[in-house]
CSV table of N, CA, C and O in Angstrom, one decimal:
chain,number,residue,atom,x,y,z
A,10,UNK,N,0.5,-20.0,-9.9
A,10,UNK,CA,-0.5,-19.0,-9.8
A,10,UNK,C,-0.1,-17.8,-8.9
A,10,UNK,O,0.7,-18.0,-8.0
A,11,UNK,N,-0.6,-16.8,-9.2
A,11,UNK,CA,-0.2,-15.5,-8.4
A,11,UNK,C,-1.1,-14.5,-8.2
A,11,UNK,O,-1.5,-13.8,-9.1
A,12,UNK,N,-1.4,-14.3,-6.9
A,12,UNK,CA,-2.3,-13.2,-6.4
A,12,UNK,C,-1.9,-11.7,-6.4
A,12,UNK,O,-1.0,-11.2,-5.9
A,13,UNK,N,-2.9,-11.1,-7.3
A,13,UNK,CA,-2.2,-9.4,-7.3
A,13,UNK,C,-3.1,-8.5,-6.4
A,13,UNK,O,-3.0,-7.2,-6.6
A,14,UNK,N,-4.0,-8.9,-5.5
A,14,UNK,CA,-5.0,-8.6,-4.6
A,14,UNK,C,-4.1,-7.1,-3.6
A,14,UNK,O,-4.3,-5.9,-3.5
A,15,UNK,N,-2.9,-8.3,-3.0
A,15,UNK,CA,-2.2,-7.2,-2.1
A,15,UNK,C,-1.3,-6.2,-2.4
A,15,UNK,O,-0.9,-5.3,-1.7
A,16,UNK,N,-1.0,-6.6,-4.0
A,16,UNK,CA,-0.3,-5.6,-5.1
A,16,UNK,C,-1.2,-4.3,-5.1
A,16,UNK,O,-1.2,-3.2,-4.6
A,17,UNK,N,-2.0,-4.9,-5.9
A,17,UNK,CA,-3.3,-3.8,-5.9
A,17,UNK,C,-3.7,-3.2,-4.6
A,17,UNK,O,-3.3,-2.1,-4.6
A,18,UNK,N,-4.1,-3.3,-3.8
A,18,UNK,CA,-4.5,-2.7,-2.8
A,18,UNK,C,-3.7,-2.5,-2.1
A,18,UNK,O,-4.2,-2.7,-1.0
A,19,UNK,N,-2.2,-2.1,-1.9
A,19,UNK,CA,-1.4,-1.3,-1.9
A,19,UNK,C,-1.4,-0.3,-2.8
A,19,UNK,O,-1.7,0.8,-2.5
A,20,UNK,N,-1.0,-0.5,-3.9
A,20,UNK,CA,-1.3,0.9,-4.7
A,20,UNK,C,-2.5,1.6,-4.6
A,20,UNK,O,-2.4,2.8,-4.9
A,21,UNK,N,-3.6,1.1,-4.3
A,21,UNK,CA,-5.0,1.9,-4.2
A,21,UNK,C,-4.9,3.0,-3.0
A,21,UNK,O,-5.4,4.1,-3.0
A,22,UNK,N,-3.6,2.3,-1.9
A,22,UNK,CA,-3.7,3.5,-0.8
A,22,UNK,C,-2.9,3.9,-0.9
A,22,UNK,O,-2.7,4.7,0.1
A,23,UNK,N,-1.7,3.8,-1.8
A,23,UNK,CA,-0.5,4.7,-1.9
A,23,UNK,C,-0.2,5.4,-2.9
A,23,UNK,O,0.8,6.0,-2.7
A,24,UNK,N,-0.8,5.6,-4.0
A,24,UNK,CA,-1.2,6.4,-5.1
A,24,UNK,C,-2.1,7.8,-4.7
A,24,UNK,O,-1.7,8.9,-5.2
A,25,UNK,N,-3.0,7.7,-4.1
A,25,UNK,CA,-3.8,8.9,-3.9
A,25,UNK,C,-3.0,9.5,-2.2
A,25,UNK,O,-3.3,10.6,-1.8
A,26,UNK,N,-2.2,8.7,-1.6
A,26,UNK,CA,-2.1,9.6,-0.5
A,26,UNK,C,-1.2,10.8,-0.2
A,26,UNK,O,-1.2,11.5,0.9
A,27,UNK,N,-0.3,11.1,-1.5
A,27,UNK,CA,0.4,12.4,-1.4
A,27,UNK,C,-1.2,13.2,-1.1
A,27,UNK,O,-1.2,13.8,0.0
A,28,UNK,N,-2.2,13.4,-1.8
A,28,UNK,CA,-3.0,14.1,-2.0
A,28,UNK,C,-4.3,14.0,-1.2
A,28,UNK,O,-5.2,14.6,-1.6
A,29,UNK,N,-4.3,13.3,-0.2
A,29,UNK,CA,-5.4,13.1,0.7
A,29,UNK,C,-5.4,14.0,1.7
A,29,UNK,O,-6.5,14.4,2.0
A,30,UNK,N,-4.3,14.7,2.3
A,30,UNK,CA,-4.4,15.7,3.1
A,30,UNK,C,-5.9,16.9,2.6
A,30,UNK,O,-7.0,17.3,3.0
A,31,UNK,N,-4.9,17.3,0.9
A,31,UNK,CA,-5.5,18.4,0.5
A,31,UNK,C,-7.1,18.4,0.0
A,31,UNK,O,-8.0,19.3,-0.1
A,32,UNK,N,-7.1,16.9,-0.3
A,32,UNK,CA,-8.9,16.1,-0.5
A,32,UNK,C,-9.4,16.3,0.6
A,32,UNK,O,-10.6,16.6,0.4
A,33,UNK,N,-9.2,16.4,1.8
A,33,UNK,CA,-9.5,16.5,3.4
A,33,UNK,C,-10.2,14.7,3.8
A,33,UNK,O,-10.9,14.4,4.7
A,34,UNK,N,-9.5,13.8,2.6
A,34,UNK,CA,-10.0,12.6,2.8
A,34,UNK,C,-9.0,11.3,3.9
A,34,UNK,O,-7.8,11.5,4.1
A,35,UNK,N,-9.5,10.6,4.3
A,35,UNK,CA,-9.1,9.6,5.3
A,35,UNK,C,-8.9,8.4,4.4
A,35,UNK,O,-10.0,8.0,4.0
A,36,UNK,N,-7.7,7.8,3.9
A,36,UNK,CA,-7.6,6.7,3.5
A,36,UNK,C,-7.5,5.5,4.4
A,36,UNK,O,-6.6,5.4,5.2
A,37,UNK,N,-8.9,4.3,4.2
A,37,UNK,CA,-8.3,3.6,5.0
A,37,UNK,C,-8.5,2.3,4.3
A,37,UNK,O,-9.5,2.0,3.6
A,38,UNK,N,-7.5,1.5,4.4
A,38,UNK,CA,-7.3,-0.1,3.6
A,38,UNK,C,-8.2,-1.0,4.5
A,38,UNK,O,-8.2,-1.0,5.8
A,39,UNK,N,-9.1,-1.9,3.5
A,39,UNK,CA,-10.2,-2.6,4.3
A,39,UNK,C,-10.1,-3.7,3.1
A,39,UNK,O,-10.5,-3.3,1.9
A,40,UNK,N,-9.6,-5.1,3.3
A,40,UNK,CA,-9.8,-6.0,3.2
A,40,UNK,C,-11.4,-6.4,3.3
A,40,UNK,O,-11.9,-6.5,4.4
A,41,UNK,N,-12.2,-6.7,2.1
A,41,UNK,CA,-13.2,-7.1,2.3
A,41,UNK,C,-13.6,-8.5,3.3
A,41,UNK,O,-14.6,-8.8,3.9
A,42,UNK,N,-12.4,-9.1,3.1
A,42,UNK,CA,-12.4,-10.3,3.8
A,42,UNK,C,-12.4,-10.1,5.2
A,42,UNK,O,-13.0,-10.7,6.0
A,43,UNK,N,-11.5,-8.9,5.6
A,43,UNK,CA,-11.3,-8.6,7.6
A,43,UNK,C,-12.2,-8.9,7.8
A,43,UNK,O,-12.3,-10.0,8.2
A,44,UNK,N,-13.8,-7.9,7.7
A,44,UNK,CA,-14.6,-8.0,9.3
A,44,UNK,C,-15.1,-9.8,9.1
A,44,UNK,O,-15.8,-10.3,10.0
A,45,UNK,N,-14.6,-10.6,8.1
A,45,UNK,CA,-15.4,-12.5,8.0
A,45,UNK,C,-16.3,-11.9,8.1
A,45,UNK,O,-16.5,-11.4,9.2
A,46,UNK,N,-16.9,-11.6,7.5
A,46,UNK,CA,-18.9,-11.8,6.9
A,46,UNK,C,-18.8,-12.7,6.3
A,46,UNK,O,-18.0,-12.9,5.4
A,47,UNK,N,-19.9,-13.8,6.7
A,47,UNK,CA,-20.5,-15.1,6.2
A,47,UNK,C,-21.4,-14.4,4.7
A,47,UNK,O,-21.6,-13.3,4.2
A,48,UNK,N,-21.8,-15.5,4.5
A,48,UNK,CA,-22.6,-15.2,3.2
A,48,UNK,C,-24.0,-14.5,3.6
A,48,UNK,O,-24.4,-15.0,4.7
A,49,UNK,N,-24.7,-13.6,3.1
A,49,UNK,CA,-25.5,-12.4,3.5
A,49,UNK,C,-26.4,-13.7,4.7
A,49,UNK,O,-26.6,-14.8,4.1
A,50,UNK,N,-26.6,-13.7,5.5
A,50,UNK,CA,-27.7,-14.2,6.4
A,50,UNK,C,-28.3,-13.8,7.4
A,50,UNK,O,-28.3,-14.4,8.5
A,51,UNK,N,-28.8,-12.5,7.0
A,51,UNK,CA,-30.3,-11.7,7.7
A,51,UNK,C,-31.0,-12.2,7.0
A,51,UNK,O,-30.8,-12.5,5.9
A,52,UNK,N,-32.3,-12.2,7.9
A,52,UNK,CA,-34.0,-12.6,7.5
A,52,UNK,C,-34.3,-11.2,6.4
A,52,UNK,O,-35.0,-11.2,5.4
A,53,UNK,N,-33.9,-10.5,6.8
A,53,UNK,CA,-34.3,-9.2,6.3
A,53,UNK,C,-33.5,-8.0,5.9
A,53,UNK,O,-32.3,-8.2,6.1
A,54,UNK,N,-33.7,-6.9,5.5
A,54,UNK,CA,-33.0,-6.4,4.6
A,54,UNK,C,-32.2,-5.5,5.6
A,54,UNK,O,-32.8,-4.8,6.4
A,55,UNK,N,-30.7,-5.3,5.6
A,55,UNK,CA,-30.3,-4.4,6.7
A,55,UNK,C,-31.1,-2.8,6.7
A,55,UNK,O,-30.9,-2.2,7.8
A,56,UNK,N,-31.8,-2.3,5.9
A,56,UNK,CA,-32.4,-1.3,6.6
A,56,UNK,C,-33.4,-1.0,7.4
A,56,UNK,O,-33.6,0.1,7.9
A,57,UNK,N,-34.1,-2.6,7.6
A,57,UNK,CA,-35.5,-2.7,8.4
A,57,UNK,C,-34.7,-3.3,9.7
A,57,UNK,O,-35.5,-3.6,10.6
A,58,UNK,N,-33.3,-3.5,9.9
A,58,UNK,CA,-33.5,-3.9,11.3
A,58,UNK,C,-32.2,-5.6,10.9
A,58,UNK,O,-32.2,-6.7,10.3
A,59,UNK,N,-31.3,-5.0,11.6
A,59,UNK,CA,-30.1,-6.2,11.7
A,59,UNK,C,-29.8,-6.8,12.8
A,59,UNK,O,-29.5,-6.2,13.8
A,60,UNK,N,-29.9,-8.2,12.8
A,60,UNK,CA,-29.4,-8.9,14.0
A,60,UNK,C,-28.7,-9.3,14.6
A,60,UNK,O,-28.7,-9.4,15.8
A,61,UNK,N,-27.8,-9.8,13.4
A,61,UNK,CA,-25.9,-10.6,13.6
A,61,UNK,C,-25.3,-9.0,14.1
A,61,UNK,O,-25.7,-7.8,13.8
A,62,UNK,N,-24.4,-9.6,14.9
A,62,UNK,CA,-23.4,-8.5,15.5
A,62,UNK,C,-22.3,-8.2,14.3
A,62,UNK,O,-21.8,-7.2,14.0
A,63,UNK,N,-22.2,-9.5,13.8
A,63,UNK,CA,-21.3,-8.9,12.5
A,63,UNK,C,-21.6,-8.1,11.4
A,63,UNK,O,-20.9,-7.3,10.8
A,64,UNK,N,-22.7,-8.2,11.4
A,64,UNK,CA,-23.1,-7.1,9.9
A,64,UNK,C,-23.5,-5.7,10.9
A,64,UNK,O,-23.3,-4.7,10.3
A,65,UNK,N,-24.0,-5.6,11.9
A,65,UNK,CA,-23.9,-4.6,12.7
A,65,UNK,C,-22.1,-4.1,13.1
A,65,UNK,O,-22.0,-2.9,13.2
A,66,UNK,N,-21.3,-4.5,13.1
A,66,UNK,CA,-20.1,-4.0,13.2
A,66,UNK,C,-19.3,-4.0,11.5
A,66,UNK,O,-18.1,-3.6,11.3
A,67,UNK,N,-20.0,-4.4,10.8
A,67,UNK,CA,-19.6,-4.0,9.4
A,67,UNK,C,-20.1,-2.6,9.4
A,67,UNK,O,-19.2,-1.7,9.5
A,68,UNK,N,-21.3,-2.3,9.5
A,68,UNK,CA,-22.3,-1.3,9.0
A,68,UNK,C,-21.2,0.1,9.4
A,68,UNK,O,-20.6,0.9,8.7
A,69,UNK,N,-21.1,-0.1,11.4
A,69,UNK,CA,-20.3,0.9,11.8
A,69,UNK,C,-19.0,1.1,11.1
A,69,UNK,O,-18.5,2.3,11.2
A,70,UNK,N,-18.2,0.0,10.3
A,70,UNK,CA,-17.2,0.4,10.0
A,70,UNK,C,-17.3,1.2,8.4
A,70,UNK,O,-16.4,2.0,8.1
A,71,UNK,N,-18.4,0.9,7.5
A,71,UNK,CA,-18.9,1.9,6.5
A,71,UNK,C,-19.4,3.0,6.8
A,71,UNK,O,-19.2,4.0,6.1
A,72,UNK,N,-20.2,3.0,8.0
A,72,UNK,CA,-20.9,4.0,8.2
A,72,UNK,C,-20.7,6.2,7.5
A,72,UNK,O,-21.3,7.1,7.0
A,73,UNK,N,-19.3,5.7,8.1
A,73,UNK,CA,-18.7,6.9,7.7
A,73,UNK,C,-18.0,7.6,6.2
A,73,UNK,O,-17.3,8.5,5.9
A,74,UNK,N,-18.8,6.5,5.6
A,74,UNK,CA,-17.4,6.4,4.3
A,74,UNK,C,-18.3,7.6,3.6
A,74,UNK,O,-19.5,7.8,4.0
A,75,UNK,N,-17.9,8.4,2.8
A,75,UNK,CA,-18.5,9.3,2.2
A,75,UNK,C,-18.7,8.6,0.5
A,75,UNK,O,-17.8,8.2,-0.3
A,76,UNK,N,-20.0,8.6,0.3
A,76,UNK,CA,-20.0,7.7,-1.1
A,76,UNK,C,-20.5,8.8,-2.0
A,76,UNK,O,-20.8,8.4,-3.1
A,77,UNK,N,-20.6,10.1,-1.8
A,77,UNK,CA,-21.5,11.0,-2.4
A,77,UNK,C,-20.1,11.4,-4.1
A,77,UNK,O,-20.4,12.1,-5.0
């Protein structure tokens, strides 16, 4: 068996970065798996109010992403 995870996501950030200067964009590689987030377990929905420090230091590392 053979994982193409780290194939792939190497090309994802090396493919567009000749041209990210001129995008004025920040590529940054994020393993979904880094920050370990457990399976969703807030009481409540992260916009009313988060309590784990982990999904609170997830949030700050999206925070900035531009999804528009």
């Amino acid at each position: 068996m053979c994982a193409f995870g780290p194939a792939v996501g190497g090309w994802l950030t090396e493919a567009p970065a000749p041209n990210a200067e001129a995008l004025d964009v920040d590529l940054v590689p994020l393993a979904i798996g880094d920050p370990r987030l457990p399976s969703p377990d807030e009481e409540e929905h992260s916009s009313t109010g988060v309590r784990h420090e982990h999904t609170r230091r997830w949030g700050r590392t999206v925070d900035g992403a531009d999804v528009a």
